[in-house]
Amino acid sequence: MSIKELLLNGTSFLLLMKEYAIDIADIKIKDEEVIAVQFLQHPEVSKESICIEGKNKDGIINFFGTLHYNLLNKLAVFEMQGFERTALQELT
């Protein structure tokens, strides 16, 4: 199970995405594969600083924060510390 899937199991992450009008299909966790490999190598590590990229009709929103996770118990929680928006006009 991916970290994205684990986050989507929690209501607080879904509410955060809904607040910013981001569709679940438009969410990308940067370096998700690296985080999963690190956990397998060091299972005692339970948190990572991450960036989650989401897209909505207005542009891209990058959420920065800490991912608290336990892949053995299939749990993940995102603690947001900030975000930045990039408007569609800036992307073209």
PDB file of C-alpha atoms in Angstrom:
ATOM      1  CA  MET A   1       0.000   0.000   0.000  1.00  0.00           C
ATOM      2  CA  SER A   2       1.416   3.409  -0.966  1.00  0.00           C
ATOM      3  CA  ILE A   3       1.773   6.372   1.370  1.00  0.00           C
ATOM      4  CA  LYS A   4      -0.768   8.278  -0.717  1.00  0.00           C
ATOM      5  CA  GLU A   5      -3.314   5.489  -0.206  1.00  0.00           C
ATOM      6  CA  LEU A   6      -2.631   5.476   3.534  1.00  0.00           C
ATOM      7  CA  LEU A   7      -3.178   9.241   3.746  1.00  0.00           C
ATOM      8  CA  LEU A   8      -6.415   8.960   1.779  1.00  0.00           C
ATOM      9  CA  ASN A   9      -7.731   6.549   4.428  1.00  0.00           C
ATOM     10  CA  GLY A  10      -7.741   9.419   6.942  1.00  0.00           C
ATOM     11  CA  THR A  11     -10.524  11.977   7.051  1.00  0.00           C
ATOM     12  CA  SER A  12      -8.321  14.957   7.992  1.00  0.00           C
ATOM     13  CA  PHE A  13      -6.211  14.626   4.825  1.00  0.00           C
ATOM     14  CA  LEU A  14      -9.327  14.303   2.679  1.00  0.00           C
ATOM     15  CA  LEU A  15     -10.787  17.424   4.304  1.00  0.00           C
ATOM     16  CA  LEU A  16      -7.560  19.339   3.610  1.00  0.00           C
ATOM     17  CA  MET A  17      -7.699  18.379  -0.068  1.00  0.00           C
ATOM     18  CA  LYS A  18     -11.396  19.288  -0.230  1.00  0.00           C
ATOM     19  CA  GLU A  19     -10.680  22.692   1.362  1.00  0.00           C
ATOM     20  CA  TYR A  20      -8.302  23.498  -1.511  1.00  0.00           C
ATOM     21  CA  ALA A  21     -10.570  21.878  -4.162  1.00  0.00           C
ATOM     22  CA  ILE A  22      -7.980  19.273  -5.106  1.00  0.00           C
ATOM     23  CA  ASP A  23      -9.109  16.051  -6.769  1.00  0.00           C
ATOM     24  CA  ILE A  24      -7.589  12.880  -5.303  1.00  0.00           C
ATOM     25  CA  ALA A  25      -6.285  11.891  -8.732  1.00  0.00           C
ATOM     26  CA  ASP A  26      -4.279  15.135  -8.873  1.00  0.00           C
ATOM     27  CA  ILE A  27      -2.204  14.481  -5.739  1.00  0.00           C
ATOM     28  CA  LYS A  28       1.470  13.567  -5.955  1.00  0.00           C
ATOM     29  CA  ILE A  29       3.753  12.922  -3.001  1.00  0.00           C
ATOM     30  CA  LYS A  30       7.234  13.967  -4.026  1.00  0.00           C
ATOM     31  CA  ASP A  31       9.869  11.277  -3.383  1.00  0.00           C
ATOM     32  CA  GLU A  32       7.261   8.764  -2.175  1.00  0.00           C
ATOM     33  CA  GLU A  33       9.338   5.836  -3.427  1.00  0.00           C
ATOM     34  CA  VAL A  34      12.449   7.090  -1.590  1.00  0.00           C
ATOM     35  CA  ILE A  35      10.502   7.426   1.677  1.00  0.00           C
ATOM     36  CA  ALA A  36       9.146   3.872   1.362  1.00  0.00           C
ATOM     37  CA  VAL A  37      12.646   2.478   0.703  1.00  0.00           C
ATOM     38  CA  GLN A  38      14.063   4.402   3.678  1.00  0.00           C
ATOM     39  CA  PHE A  39      11.380   2.959   5.927  1.00  0.00           C
ATOM     40  CA  LEU A  40      12.186  -0.577   4.828  1.00  0.00           C
ATOM     41  CA  GLN A  41      15.872   0.025   5.569  1.00  0.00           C
ATOM     42  CA  HIS A  42      15.237   1.816   8.892  1.00  0.00           C
ATOM     43  CA  PRO A  43      11.838   0.831  10.311  1.00  0.00           C
ATOM     44  CA  GLU A  44      12.467   2.825  13.488  1.00  0.00           C
ATOM     45  CA  VAL A  45      12.178   6.066  11.474  1.00  0.00           C
ATOM     46  CA  SER A  46       8.597   7.242  11.699  1.00  0.00           C
ATOM     47  CA  LYS A  47       8.567  10.754  10.251  1.00  0.00           C
ATOM     48  CA  GLU A  48       9.849  12.606   7.192  1.00  0.00           C
ATOM     49  CA  SER A  49       9.635  16.137   5.862  1.00  0.00           C
ATOM     50  CA  ILE A  50       7.698  15.978   2.614  1.00  0.00           C
ATOM     51  CA  CYS A  51       6.078  18.003  -0.127  1.00  0.00           C
ATOM     52  CA  ILE A  52       2.675  17.025  -1.484  1.00  0.00           C
ATOM     53  CA  GLU A  53       1.724  18.524  -4.829  1.00  0.00           C
ATOM     54  CA  GLY A  54      -1.929  19.031  -5.655  1.00  0.00           C
ATOM     55  CA  LYS A  55      -3.596  20.520  -8.711  1.00  0.00           C
ATOM     56  CA  ASN A  56      -6.897  22.326  -8.954  1.00  0.00           C
ATOM     57  CA  LYS A  57      -8.557  24.540 -11.562  1.00  0.00           C
ATOM     58  CA  ASP A  58      -6.528  27.564 -10.437  1.00  0.00           C
ATOM     59  CA  GLY A  59      -3.062  25.964 -10.551  1.00  0.00           C
ATOM     60  CA  ILE A  60      -0.698  23.929  -8.385  1.00  0.00           C
ATOM     61  CA  ILE A  61      -0.498  23.959  -4.600  1.00  0.00           C
ATOM     62  CA  ASN A  62       2.532  22.525  -2.810  1.00  0.00           C
ATOM     63  CA  PHE A  63       1.883  21.487   0.788  1.00  0.00           C
ATOM     64  CA  PHE A  64       4.945  21.275   3.023  1.00  0.00           C
ATOM     65  CA  GLY A  65       5.001  19.402   6.292  1.00  0.00           C
ATOM     66  CA  THR A  66       5.852  16.281   8.200  1.00  0.00           C
ATOM     67  CA  LEU A  67       4.638  12.822   7.323  1.00  0.00           C
ATOM     68  CA  HIS A  68       4.217  10.586  10.364  1.00  0.00           C
ATOM     69  CA  TYR A  69       3.927   7.004   9.217  1.00  0.00           C
ATOM     70  CA  ASN A  70       4.098   3.372  10.136  1.00  0.00           C
ATOM     71  CA  LEU A  71       3.922   1.204   7.056  1.00  0.00           C
ATOM     72  CA  LEU A  72       3.793  -1.992   9.131  1.00  0.00           C
ATOM     73  CA  ASN A  73       0.550  -0.848  10.772  1.00  0.00           C
ATOM     74  CA  LYS A  74      -0.634   0.891   7.584  1.00  0.00           C
ATOM     75  CA  LEU A  75      -0.926   4.318   9.160  1.00  0.00           C
ATOM     76  CA  ALA A  76       0.055   7.750   7.821  1.00  0.00           C
ATOM     77  CA  VAL A  77      -0.717  11.282   8.976  1.00  0.00           C
ATOM     78  CA  PHE A  78       0.323  14.537   7.319  1.00  0.00           C
ATOM     79  CA  GLU A  79       1.083  17.518   9.560  1.00  0.00           C
ATOM     80  CA  MET A  80       0.994  20.615   7.343  1.00  0.00           C
ATOM     81  CA  GLN A  81       3.395  23.442   8.144  1.00  0.00           C
ATOM     82  CA  GLY A  82       2.827  25.621   5.095  1.00  0.00           C
ATOM     83  CA  PHE A  83       1.948  25.799   1.430  1.00  0.00           C
ATOM     84  CA  GLU A  84       2.615  27.763  -1.738  1.00  0.00           C
ATOM     85  CA  ARG A  85       0.379  28.370  -4.739  1.00  0.00           C
ATOM     86  CA  THR A  86       1.396  28.634  -8.354  1.00  0.00           C
ATOM     87  CA  ALA A  87      -1.318  30.113 -10.547  1.00  0.00           C
ATOM     88  CA  LEU A  88      -2.038  28.706 -14.005  1.00  0.00           C
ATOM     89  CA  GLN A  89      -0.860  31.981 -15.574  1.00  0.00           C
ATOM     90  CA  GLU A  90       2.585  31.493 -13.992  1.00  0.00           C
ATOM     91  CA  LEU A  91       2.853  27.966 -15.437  1.00  0.00           C
ATOM     92  CA  THR A  92       2.487  29.087 -19.068  1.00  0.00           C
TER      93      THR A  92
END
